[in-house]
Amino acid sequence: MKEFLVKRRFTQALAIATGIALATTGCGSGGKSATTSDGKTILTVALWNYDTTPEFKALVEAYEAEHKDVDVQPVDILADDYPQKVTTMLAGGDTTDVITMKNVIDYARYGTRGQLASLKDEVGKLDKSKYRGLDAFDLDGDYFALPYRQDFWVLYYNKKLLANSGADLTSLTWQEYADLAKKTTKGSGADTVYGTYQHIWRSVVQAVAAAQTGGDQLGGDYTFMKPQYTIALDLERSGATLKWATAKTQKVTYHSMFSEEKAAMLPMGTWYAARLIDEKKAGKIKVDWGMAPLPQAAEGGSTTFGSPTAFGVNKKARNAEAARKFVTWASGEKGAAAIAKIGVFPAYADQAILDLYFGVDGMANDEVAKKAFQPGEVKLEMPVSEKSSDVDTILNEEHDLIMSGEKSVDAGIAEMGKRVKSEVD
């Protein structure tokens, strides 16, 4: 284990030292050997925040344990920098073997640019009925990545802070959620414990609205987003959540807000459970947490949104055959078992895998949590299209202007539509 950690830290340090060109220098391109001194195949995998993303370590260790002839070397990139750096790497001809697809927007960008190897033959051999999220990687009948994780959004909550609220968390509307956040906000100044924390990502507003109203994020008409923006801004004005501008400028993390008990509720993806379990087991945090269904735009709804996370093979991979084997393994039953054991919801799922997941020590598995894992529908966080990346950039920019107060909701929404129609369509 010590040798394993030393290797990972060395890889991370090398990545930091080389900046945007980290992969080109640190991953063995430029003529470096594709094998170790003892003959093992070197498999390089671009990923993010290795030390705080437990699934990566679980997959790497399990794969190396089963494949003694392979040395998996992570290329560790900061999560916030990941899309930009991978884009730069691929454009520069980098030979990193496996590229983690953080979301389908990035996937659409790399796939439509011809930067990923086709995995159509591998997909043809799968039992598709056991794979969640696979359809999101269908680009005109071809596949350039396989999902290993399938996340969707739920509502995390602090059991202690909501203990006397009397709220029925199994069926909140967004208005009821906002009222509960206002009711449970306590203290003032630096000692404020907010009723909720709405992170700065546009999906917290825009993807929620699209999923629960049927709105089209690629269509150019974004009036469906207005009710969700109204709620988000009202929460700020009432002091029930940390201001977006403060969170943005101070680089506040959703983990610090929730795990340090600065917020009673947190809308966030199912991936977050693994970190809470891991850090609570290690004694780093003490929060008594649970999961509930995501609040709904209308009573009686049961719709959330999410996005699969996948591995793709670099078109210019140095060890393409080894990369294909890793991607197929990670997305299949054995990879699913490796991450289900630590509380990460896999894309591949049969009853045995589900039993592993809900049997994890520390996993939220009460009736409220079980309802959270039975949504009526999970919409894709962002549609996959050759337009996805460009539209996403516009929606992000206008979201920032609305949430920072530089534009009104109406003006921002109008500008989104105008720009998408003139710059993308």
PDB file of C-alpha atoms in Angstrom, residues 32-299:
ATOM      1  CA  LYS A  32       8.871   7.010 -23.196  1.00  0.00           C
ATOM      2  CA  SER A  33       8.498   3.286 -22.552  1.00  0.00           C
ATOM      3  CA  ALA A  34       5.024   1.719 -22.520  1.00  0.00           C
ATOM      4  CA  THR A  35       6.135  -0.865 -19.960  1.00  0.00           C
ATOM      5  CA  THR A  36       7.709  -0.826 -16.518  1.00  0.00           C
ATOM      6  CA  SER A  37      11.199  -2.122 -15.825  1.00  0.00           C
ATOM      7  CA  ASP A  38       9.723  -5.451 -14.735  1.00  0.00           C
ATOM      8  CA  GLY A  39       7.663  -5.830 -17.919  1.00  0.00           C
ATOM      9  CA  LYS A  40       4.231  -4.644 -16.790  1.00  0.00           C
ATOM     10  CA  THR A  41       2.063  -2.766 -19.270  1.00  0.00           C
ATOM     11  CA  ILE A  42       1.720   0.874 -18.233  1.00  0.00           C
ATOM     12  CA  LEU A  43      -1.873   2.058 -18.469  1.00  0.00           C
ATOM     13  CA  THR A  44      -2.352   5.806 -18.006  1.00  0.00           C
ATOM     14  CA  VAL A  45      -5.783   7.075 -16.940  1.00  0.00           C
ATOM     15  CA  ALA A  46      -6.767  10.742 -16.889  1.00  0.00           C
ATOM     16  CA  LEU A  47      -8.959  11.476 -13.869  1.00  0.00           C
ATOM     17  CA  TRP A  48      -9.539  14.151 -11.231  1.00  0.00           C
ATOM     18  CA  ASN A  49      -8.991  14.659  -7.502  1.00  0.00           C
ATOM     19  CA  TYR A  50      -7.662  11.159  -6.874  1.00  0.00           C
ATOM     20  CA  ASP A  51      -7.256  11.585  -3.127  1.00  0.00           C
ATOM     21  CA  THR A  52     -10.852  12.724  -2.546  1.00  0.00           C
ATOM     22  CA  THR A  53     -12.653  10.592  -5.144  1.00  0.00           C
ATOM     23  CA  PRO A  54     -12.746   7.092  -3.594  1.00  0.00           C
ATOM     24  CA  GLU A  55     -14.110   5.336  -6.675  1.00  0.00           C
ATOM     25  CA  PHE A  56     -10.883   5.853  -8.627  1.00  0.00           C
ATOM     26  CA  LYS A  57      -8.733   4.176  -6.018  1.00  0.00           C
ATOM     27  CA  ALA A  58     -11.266   1.343  -5.697  1.00  0.00           C
ATOM     28  CA  LEU A  59     -11.202   0.700  -9.447  1.00  0.00           C
ATOM     29  CA  VAL A  60      -7.430   0.980  -9.804  1.00  0.00           C
ATOM     30  CA  GLU A  61      -6.662  -1.335  -6.891  1.00  0.00           C
ATOM     31  CA  ALA A  62      -9.234  -3.931  -7.945  1.00  0.00           C
ATOM     32  CA  TYR A  63      -8.024  -3.912 -11.544  1.00  0.00           C
ATOM     33  CA  GLU A  64      -4.357  -4.238 -10.610  1.00  0.00           C
ATOM     34  CA  ALA A  65      -5.190  -7.054  -8.191  1.00  0.00           C
ATOM     35  CA  GLU A  66      -6.833  -8.995 -11.010  1.00  0.00           C
ATOM     36  CA  HIS A  67      -4.409  -7.977 -13.762  1.00  0.00           C
ATOM     37  CA  LYS A  68      -0.946  -8.503 -12.314  1.00  0.00           C
ATOM     38  CA  ASP A  69       0.694  -7.605 -15.614  1.00  0.00           C
ATOM     39  CA  VAL A  70      -0.732  -4.047 -15.673  1.00  0.00           C
ATOM     40  CA  ASP A  71       0.497  -0.962 -13.838  1.00  0.00           C
ATOM     41  CA  VAL A  72      -2.283   1.642 -13.786  1.00  0.00           C
ATOM     42  CA  GLN A  73      -0.860   5.149 -13.510  1.00  0.00           C
ATOM     43  CA  PRO A  74      -3.432   7.888 -12.791  1.00  0.00           C
ATOM     44  CA  VAL A  75      -2.988  11.310 -14.355  1.00  0.00           C
ATOM     45  CA  ASP A  76      -4.453  13.364 -11.524  1.00  0.00           C
ATOM     46  CA  ILE A  77      -5.998  16.714 -12.531  1.00  0.00           C
ATOM     47  CA  LEU A  78      -7.863  19.196 -10.362  1.00  0.00           C
ATOM     48  CA  ALA A  79     -11.605  18.728 -10.855  1.00  0.00           C
ATOM     49  CA  ASP A  80     -12.247  22.375 -11.758  1.00  0.00           C
ATOM     50  CA  ASP A  81      -9.498  22.300 -14.379  1.00  0.00           C
ATOM     51  CA  TYR A  82     -10.309  18.891 -15.812  1.00  0.00           C
ATOM     52  CA  PRO A  83     -12.386  19.747 -18.915  1.00  0.00           C
ATOM     53  CA  GLN A  84      -9.999  22.487 -20.048  1.00  0.00           C
ATOM     54  CA  LYS A  85      -6.861  20.434 -19.506  1.00  0.00           C
ATOM     55  CA  VAL A  86      -8.196  17.305 -21.178  1.00  0.00           C
ATOM     56  CA  THR A  87      -9.359  19.403 -24.120  1.00  0.00           C
ATOM     57  CA  THR A  88      -5.834  20.813 -24.394  1.00  0.00           C
ATOM     58  CA  MET A  89      -4.264  17.374 -24.023  1.00  0.00           C
ATOM     59  CA  LEU A  90      -6.327  15.766 -26.775  1.00  0.00           C
ATOM     60  CA  ALA A  91      -5.909  18.707 -29.125  1.00  0.00           C
ATOM     61  CA  GLY A  92      -2.142  18.440 -28.650  1.00  0.00           C
ATOM     62  CA  GLY A  93      -1.953  14.768 -29.590  1.00  0.00           C
ATOM     63  CA  ASP A  94      -1.447  13.431 -26.062  1.00  0.00           C
ATOM     64  CA  THR A  95      -1.179   9.643 -25.748  1.00  0.00           C
ATOM     65  CA  THR A  96      -2.802   9.078 -22.347  1.00  0.00           C
ATOM     66  CA  ASP A  97      -4.591   5.742 -22.745  1.00  0.00           C
ATOM     67  CA  VAL A  98      -7.914   6.199 -20.938  1.00  0.00           C
ATOM     68  CA  ILE A  99      -9.852   9.449 -20.605  1.00  0.00           C
ATOM     69  CA  THR A 100     -12.509   9.737 -17.925  1.00  0.00           C
ATOM     70  CA  MET A 101     -15.647  11.432 -19.234  1.00  0.00           C
ATOM     71  CA  LYS A 102     -16.702  13.718 -16.402  1.00  0.00           C
ATOM     72  CA  ASN A 103     -20.003  14.447 -18.108  1.00  0.00           C
ATOM     73  CA  VAL A 104     -21.793  13.896 -21.404  1.00  0.00           C
ATOM     74  CA  ILE A 105     -21.055  17.450 -22.535  1.00  0.00           C
ATOM     75  CA  ASP A 106     -17.333  16.755 -22.578  1.00  0.00           C
ATOM     76  CA  TYR A 107     -18.021  13.373 -24.163  1.00  0.00           C
ATOM     77  CA  ALA A 108     -19.999  14.955 -26.992  1.00  0.00           C
ATOM     78  CA  ARG A 109     -17.125  17.375 -27.611  1.00  0.00           C
ATOM     79  CA  TYR A 110     -14.420  14.707 -27.795  1.00  0.00           C
ATOM     80  CA  GLY A 111     -16.567  12.161 -29.598  1.00  0.00           C
ATOM     81  CA  THR A 112     -17.698  14.486 -32.374  1.00  0.00           C
ATOM     82  CA  ARG A 113     -14.137  15.742 -32.856  1.00  0.00           C
ATOM     83  CA  GLY A 114     -12.869  12.242 -33.552  1.00  0.00           C
ATOM     84  CA  GLN A 115     -10.569  12.211 -30.536  1.00  0.00           C
ATOM     85  CA  LEU A 116     -11.874   8.947 -29.031  1.00  0.00           C
ATOM     86  CA  ALA A 117     -11.664   5.388 -30.322  1.00  0.00           C
ATOM     87  CA  SER A 118     -14.893   3.611 -31.269  1.00  0.00           C
ATOM     88  CA  LEU A 119     -16.165   1.063 -28.737  1.00  0.00           C
ATOM     89  CA  LYS A 120     -19.064  -0.097 -30.873  1.00  0.00           C
ATOM     90  CA  ASP A 121     -17.775  -3.683 -30.982  1.00  0.00           C
ATOM     91  CA  GLU A 122     -17.481  -3.795 -27.190  1.00  0.00           C
ATOM     92  CA  VAL A 123     -21.015  -2.427 -26.776  1.00  0.00           C
ATOM     93  CA  GLY A 124     -22.336  -5.097 -29.122  1.00  0.00           C
ATOM     94  CA  LYS A 125     -21.241  -7.779 -26.650  1.00  0.00           C
ATOM     95  CA  LEU A 126     -22.984  -6.232 -23.611  1.00  0.00           C
ATOM     96  CA  ASP A 127     -26.256  -7.148 -21.952  1.00  0.00           C
ATOM     97  CA  LYS A 128     -27.673  -3.650 -22.328  1.00  0.00           C
ATOM     98  CA  SER A 129     -30.550  -4.359 -19.950  1.00  0.00           C
ATOM     99  CA  LYS A 130     -28.096  -4.204 -17.049  1.00  0.00           C
ATOM    100  CA  TYR A 131     -26.462  -0.907 -18.024  1.00  0.00           C
ATOM    101  CA  ARG A 132     -27.891   2.425 -16.911  1.00  0.00           C
ATOM    102  CA  GLY A 133     -26.893   5.476 -18.930  1.00  0.00           C
ATOM    103  CA  LEU A 134     -25.464   3.614 -21.909  1.00  0.00           C
ATOM    104  CA  ASP A 135     -27.815   5.331 -24.367  1.00  0.00           C
ATOM    105  CA  ALA A 136     -26.288   8.703 -23.476  1.00  0.00           C
ATOM    106  CA  PHE A 137     -23.119   7.631 -25.297  1.00  0.00           C
ATOM    107  CA  ASP A 138     -24.829   6.717 -28.554  1.00  0.00           C
ATOM    108  CA  LEU A 139     -23.542   9.131 -31.186  1.00  0.00           C
ATOM    109  CA  ASP A 140     -25.323   8.283 -34.430  1.00  0.00           C
ATOM    110  CA  GLY A 141     -25.107   4.576 -33.714  1.00  0.00           C
ATOM    111  CA  ASP A 142     -21.516   4.579 -32.508  1.00  0.00           C
ATOM    112  CA  TYR A 143     -20.115   4.574 -28.972  1.00  0.00           C
ATOM    113  CA  PHE A 144     -16.879   6.176 -27.811  1.00  0.00           C
ATOM    114  CA  ALA A 145     -17.151   5.600 -24.040  1.00  0.00           C
ATOM    115  CA  LEU A 146     -18.704   3.144 -21.605  1.00  0.00           C
ATOM    116  CA  PRO A 147     -20.346   4.324 -18.359  1.00  0.00           C
ATOM    117  CA  TYR A 148     -19.114   2.932 -15.063  1.00  0.00           C
ATOM    118  CA  ARG A 149     -21.184   5.181 -12.774  1.00  0.00           C
ATOM    119  CA  GLN A 150     -24.757   6.426 -13.006  1.00  0.00           C
ATOM    120  CA  ASP A 151     -25.605   9.354 -10.802  1.00  0.00           C
ATOM    121  CA  PHE A 152     -28.758  11.306 -10.258  1.00  0.00           C
ATOM    122  CA  TRP A 153     -29.612  14.134  -7.929  1.00  0.00           C
ATOM    123  CA  VAL A 154     -31.136  13.763  -4.485  1.00  0.00           C
ATOM    124  CA  LEU A 155     -31.501  15.951  -1.414  1.00  0.00           C
ATOM    125  CA  TYR A 156     -28.920  15.406   1.317  1.00  0.00           C
ATOM    126  CA  TYR A 157     -29.993  16.539   4.752  1.00  0.00           C
ATOM    127  CA  ASN A 158     -28.571  16.879   8.247  1.00  0.00           C
ATOM    128  CA  LYS A 159     -30.738  14.743  10.540  1.00  0.00           C
ATOM    129  CA  LYS A 160     -29.864  16.748  13.635  1.00  0.00           C
ATOM    130  CA  LEU A 161     -30.545  20.145  12.097  1.00  0.00           C
ATOM    131  CA  LEU A 162     -33.926  19.040  10.716  1.00  0.00           C
ATOM    132  CA  ALA A 163     -34.904  16.883  13.679  1.00  0.00           C
ATOM    133  CA  ASN A 164     -37.672  19.209  14.928  1.00  0.00           C
ATOM    134  CA  SER A 165     -38.790  20.621  11.595  1.00  0.00           C
ATOM    135  CA  GLY A 166     -41.764  18.304  11.142  1.00  0.00           C
ATOM    136  CA  ALA A 167     -41.066  18.187   7.394  1.00  0.00           C
ATOM    137  CA  ASP A 168     -42.033  15.250   5.205  1.00  0.00           C
ATOM    138  CA  LEU A 169     -38.869  14.944   3.142  1.00  0.00           C
ATOM    139  CA  THR A 170     -40.269  12.242   0.883  1.00  0.00           C
ATOM    140  CA  SER A 171     -42.421  14.619  -1.164  1.00  0.00           C
ATOM    141  CA  LEU A 172     -41.216  18.225  -0.992  1.00  0.00           C
ATOM    142  CA  THR A 173     -42.013  20.745  -3.674  1.00  0.00           C
ATOM    143  CA  TRP A 174     -39.355  23.376  -4.342  1.00  0.00           C
ATOM    144  CA  GLN A 175     -41.484  25.973  -2.607  1.00  0.00           C
ATOM    145  CA  GLU A 176     -41.828  23.733   0.462  1.00  0.00           C
ATOM    146  CA  TYR A 177     -38.083  23.158   0.360  1.00  0.00           C
ATOM    147  CA  ALA A 178     -37.485  26.921   0.276  1.00  0.00           C
ATOM    148  CA  ASP A 179     -39.896  27.485   3.173  1.00  0.00           C
ATOM    149  CA  LEU A 180     -38.147  24.752   5.166  1.00  0.00           C
ATOM    150  CA  ALA A 181     -34.746  26.311   4.447  1.00  0.00           C
ATOM    151  CA  LYS A 182     -35.925  29.674   5.743  1.00  0.00           C
ATOM    152  CA  LYS A 183     -37.455  28.077   8.823  1.00  0.00           C
ATOM    153  CA  THR A 184     -34.310  26.168   9.762  1.00  0.00           C
ATOM    154  CA  THR A 185     -31.725  28.899   9.164  1.00  0.00           C
ATOM    155  CA  LYS A 186     -30.121  29.882  12.485  1.00  0.00           C
ATOM    156  CA  GLY A 187     -27.516  32.350  13.732  1.00  0.00           C
ATOM    157  CA  SER A 188     -25.925  35.300  12.001  1.00  0.00           C
ATOM    158  CA  GLY A 189     -22.680  36.400  10.387  1.00  0.00           C
ATOM    159  CA  ALA A 190     -19.910  33.841  10.460  1.00  0.00           C
ATOM    160  CA  ASP A 191     -21.991  31.700  12.821  1.00  0.00           C
ATOM    161  CA  THR A 192     -24.909  31.303  10.421  1.00  0.00           C
ATOM    162  CA  VAL A 193     -26.178  27.776   9.864  1.00  0.00           C
ATOM    163  CA  TYR A 194     -28.106  27.975   6.613  1.00  0.00           C
ATOM    164  CA  GLY A 195     -31.255  26.039   5.927  1.00  0.00           C
ATOM    165  CA  THR A 196     -29.739  24.881   2.654  1.00  0.00           C
ATOM    166  CA  TYR A 197     -26.795  25.366   0.333  1.00  0.00           C
ATOM    167  CA  GLN A 198     -27.324  25.829  -3.402  1.00  0.00           C
ATOM    168  CA  HIS A 199     -24.015  25.264  -5.168  1.00  0.00           C
ATOM    169  CA  ILE A 200     -22.863  27.595  -7.950  1.00  0.00           C
ATOM    170  CA  TRP A 201     -23.309  25.132 -10.843  1.00  0.00           C
ATOM    171  CA  ARG A 202     -25.900  26.063 -13.444  1.00  0.00           C
ATOM    172  CA  SER A 203     -27.450  22.579 -13.205  1.00  0.00           C
ATOM    173  CA  VAL A 204     -28.733  23.376  -9.708  1.00  0.00           C
ATOM    174  CA  VAL A 205     -31.183  25.721 -11.439  1.00  0.00           C
ATOM    175  CA  GLN A 206     -31.221  24.996 -15.154  1.00  0.00           C
ATOM    176  CA  ALA A 207     -31.039  21.183 -15.296  1.00  0.00           C
ATOM    177  CA  VAL A 208     -33.605  20.912 -12.502  1.00  0.00           C
ATOM    178  CA  ALA A 209     -35.981  23.143 -14.439  1.00  0.00           C
ATOM    179  CA  ALA A 210     -35.459  21.253 -17.697  1.00  0.00           C
ATOM    180  CA  ALA A 211     -35.958  17.834 -16.113  1.00  0.00           C
ATOM    181  CA  GLN A 212     -39.078  18.724 -14.155  1.00  0.00           C
ATOM    182  CA  THR A 213     -40.849  20.911 -16.723  1.00  0.00           C
ATOM    183  CA  GLY A 214     -39.867  19.175 -19.950  1.00  0.00           C
ATOM    184  CA  GLY A 215     -37.809  22.159 -21.087  1.00  0.00           C
ATOM    185  CA  ASP A 216     -35.216  21.754 -23.818  1.00  0.00           C
ATOM    186  CA  GLN A 217     -31.759  23.073 -22.953  1.00  0.00           C
ATOM    187  CA  LEU A 218     -30.738  23.041 -26.602  1.00  0.00           C
ATOM    188  CA  GLY A 219     -33.886  24.621 -28.012  1.00  0.00           C
ATOM    189  CA  GLY A 220     -33.304  28.335 -27.490  1.00  0.00           C
ATOM    190  CA  ASP A 221     -36.449  29.071 -25.444  1.00  0.00           C
ATOM    191  CA  TYR A 222     -35.497  29.220 -21.771  1.00  0.00           C
ATOM    192  CA  THR A 223     -38.590  30.736 -20.177  1.00  0.00           C
ATOM    193  CA  PHE A 224     -39.109  27.414 -18.373  1.00  0.00           C
ATOM    194  CA  MET A 225     -36.137  28.289 -16.138  1.00  0.00           C
ATOM    195  CA  LYS A 226     -37.701  31.389 -14.587  1.00  0.00           C
ATOM    196  CA  PRO A 227     -39.554  29.730 -11.643  1.00  0.00           C
ATOM    197  CA  GLN A 228     -36.397  27.917 -10.559  1.00  0.00           C
ATOM    198  CA  TYR A 229     -34.310  31.107 -10.744  1.00  0.00           C
ATOM    199  CA  THR A 230     -36.994  32.906  -8.742  1.00  0.00           C
ATOM    200  CA  ILE A 231     -36.694  30.329  -5.950  1.00  0.00           C
ATOM    201  CA  ALA A 232     -32.874  30.345  -6.011  1.00  0.00           C
ATOM    202  CA  LEU A 233     -32.650  34.138  -5.747  1.00  0.00           C
ATOM    203  CA  ASP A 234     -35.368  34.298  -3.099  1.00  0.00           C
ATOM    204  CA  LEU A 235     -33.373  31.874  -0.953  1.00  0.00           C
ATOM    205  CA  GLU A 236     -30.410  34.237  -1.163  1.00  0.00           C
ATOM    206  CA  ARG A 237     -32.431  37.364  -0.368  1.00  0.00           C
ATOM    207  CA  SER A 238     -33.960  35.674   2.674  1.00  0.00           C
ATOM    208  CA  GLY A 239     -30.530  34.596   3.935  1.00  0.00           C
ATOM    209  CA  ALA A 240     -31.486  30.907   3.829  1.00  0.00           C
ATOM    210  CA  THR A 241     -28.499  29.996   1.666  1.00  0.00           C
ATOM    211  CA  LEU A 242     -24.995  31.368   1.191  1.00  0.00           C
ATOM    212  CA  LYS A 243     -24.919  33.984  -1.533  1.00  0.00           C
ATOM    213  CA  TRP A 244     -23.847  32.703  -4.920  1.00  0.00           C
ATOM    214  CA  ALA A 245     -21.293  35.505  -5.358  1.00  0.00           C
ATOM    215  CA  THR A 246     -19.678  34.667  -2.023  1.00  0.00           C
ATOM    216  CA  ALA A 247     -19.481  30.983  -2.852  1.00  0.00           C
ATOM    217  CA  LYS A 248     -18.020  31.789  -6.268  1.00  0.00           C
ATOM    218  CA  THR A 249     -15.371  34.305  -5.225  1.00  0.00           C
ATOM    219  CA  GLN A 250     -14.312  32.400  -2.111  1.00  0.00           C
ATOM    220  CA  LYS A 251     -14.368  29.041  -3.917  1.00  0.00           C
ATOM    221  CA  VAL A 252     -16.620  27.511  -1.295  1.00  0.00           C
ATOM    222  CA  THR A 253     -17.123  23.764  -1.703  1.00  0.00           C
ATOM    223  CA  TYR A 254     -20.441  22.048  -1.196  1.00  0.00           C
ATOM    224  CA  HIS A 255     -18.632  19.456   0.894  1.00  0.00           C
ATOM    225  CA  SER A 256     -17.388  22.004   3.411  1.00  0.00           C
ATOM    226  CA  MET A 257     -20.834  23.558   3.726  1.00  0.00           C
ATOM    227  CA  PHE A 258     -22.561  20.253   4.389  1.00  0.00           C
ATOM    228  CA  SER A 259     -19.954  18.157   6.199  1.00  0.00           C
ATOM    229  CA  GLU A 260     -19.047  20.994   8.560  1.00  0.00           C
ATOM    230  CA  GLU A 261     -22.757  21.434   9.339  1.00  0.00           C
ATOM    231  CA  LYS A 262     -23.030  24.929   7.931  1.00  0.00           C
ATOM    232  CA  ALA A 263     -26.148  23.948   5.969  1.00  0.00           C
ATOM    233  CA  ALA A 264     -29.069  21.691   6.852  1.00  0.00           C
ATOM    234  CA  MET A 265     -29.842  20.615   3.271  1.00  0.00           C
ATOM    235  CA  LEU A 266     -27.917  20.157   0.042  1.00  0.00           C
ATOM    236  CA  PRO A 267     -29.231  19.237  -3.417  1.00  0.00           C
ATOM    237  CA  MET A 268     -26.434  17.144  -4.922  1.00  0.00           C
ATOM    238  CA  GLY A 269     -25.672  13.972  -6.883  1.00  0.00           C
ATOM    239  CA  THR A 270     -25.602  10.437  -5.521  1.00  0.00           C
ATOM    240  CA  TRP A 271     -21.826  10.347  -6.024  1.00  0.00           C
ATOM    241  CA  TYR A 272     -21.433  12.443  -2.884  1.00  0.00           C
ATOM    242  CA  ALA A 273     -22.521   9.605  -0.588  1.00  0.00           C
ATOM    243  CA  ALA A 274     -19.231   7.756  -1.086  1.00  0.00           C
ATOM    244  CA  ARG A 275     -17.190  10.669   0.196  1.00  0.00           C
ATOM    245  CA  LEU A 276     -19.425  11.151   3.221  1.00  0.00           C
ATOM    246  CA  ILE A 277     -19.156   7.455   4.072  1.00  0.00           C
ATOM    247  CA  ASP A 278     -15.397   7.401   3.573  1.00  0.00           C
ATOM    248  CA  GLU A 279     -14.646  10.517   5.631  1.00  0.00           C
ATOM    249  CA  LYS A 280     -17.055   9.659   8.420  1.00  0.00           C
ATOM    250  CA  LYS A 281     -15.520   6.208   8.726  1.00  0.00           C
ATOM    251  CA  ALA A 282     -12.073   7.827   8.901  1.00  0.00           C
ATOM    252  CA  GLY A 283     -13.228  10.202  11.642  1.00  0.00           C
ATOM    253  CA  LYS A 284     -12.744  13.313   9.509  1.00  0.00           C
ATOM    254  CA  ILE A 285     -16.400  14.395   9.729  1.00  0.00           C
ATOM    255  CA  LYS A 286     -19.242  13.761  12.167  1.00  0.00           C
ATOM    256  CA  VAL A 287     -22.350  14.871  10.305  1.00  0.00           C
ATOM    257  CA  ASP A 288     -25.380  12.575  10.742  1.00  0.00           C
ATOM    258  CA  TRP A 289     -26.706  12.639   7.186  1.00  0.00           C
ATOM    259  CA  GLY A 290     -29.498  11.186   5.147  1.00  0.00           C
ATOM    260  CA  MET A 291     -30.817  11.262   1.586  1.00  0.00           C
ATOM    261  CA  ALA A 292     -34.288  12.216   0.388  1.00  0.00           C
ATOM    262  CA  PRO A 293     -35.893  12.594  -3.052  1.00  0.00           C
ATOM    263  CA  LEU A 294     -35.044  15.773  -4.943  1.00  0.00           C
ATOM    264  CA  PRO A 295     -37.772  18.430  -4.446  1.00  0.00           C
ATOM    265  CA  GLN A 296     -40.247  18.763  -7.310  1.00  0.00           C
ATOM    266  CA  ALA A 297     -41.630  21.580  -9.420  1.00  0.00           C
ATOM    267  CA  ALA A 298     -45.168  20.318  -8.823  1.00  0.00           C
ATOM    268  CA  GLU A 299     -46.868  18.147  -6.209  1.00  0.00           C
TER     269      GLU A 299
END
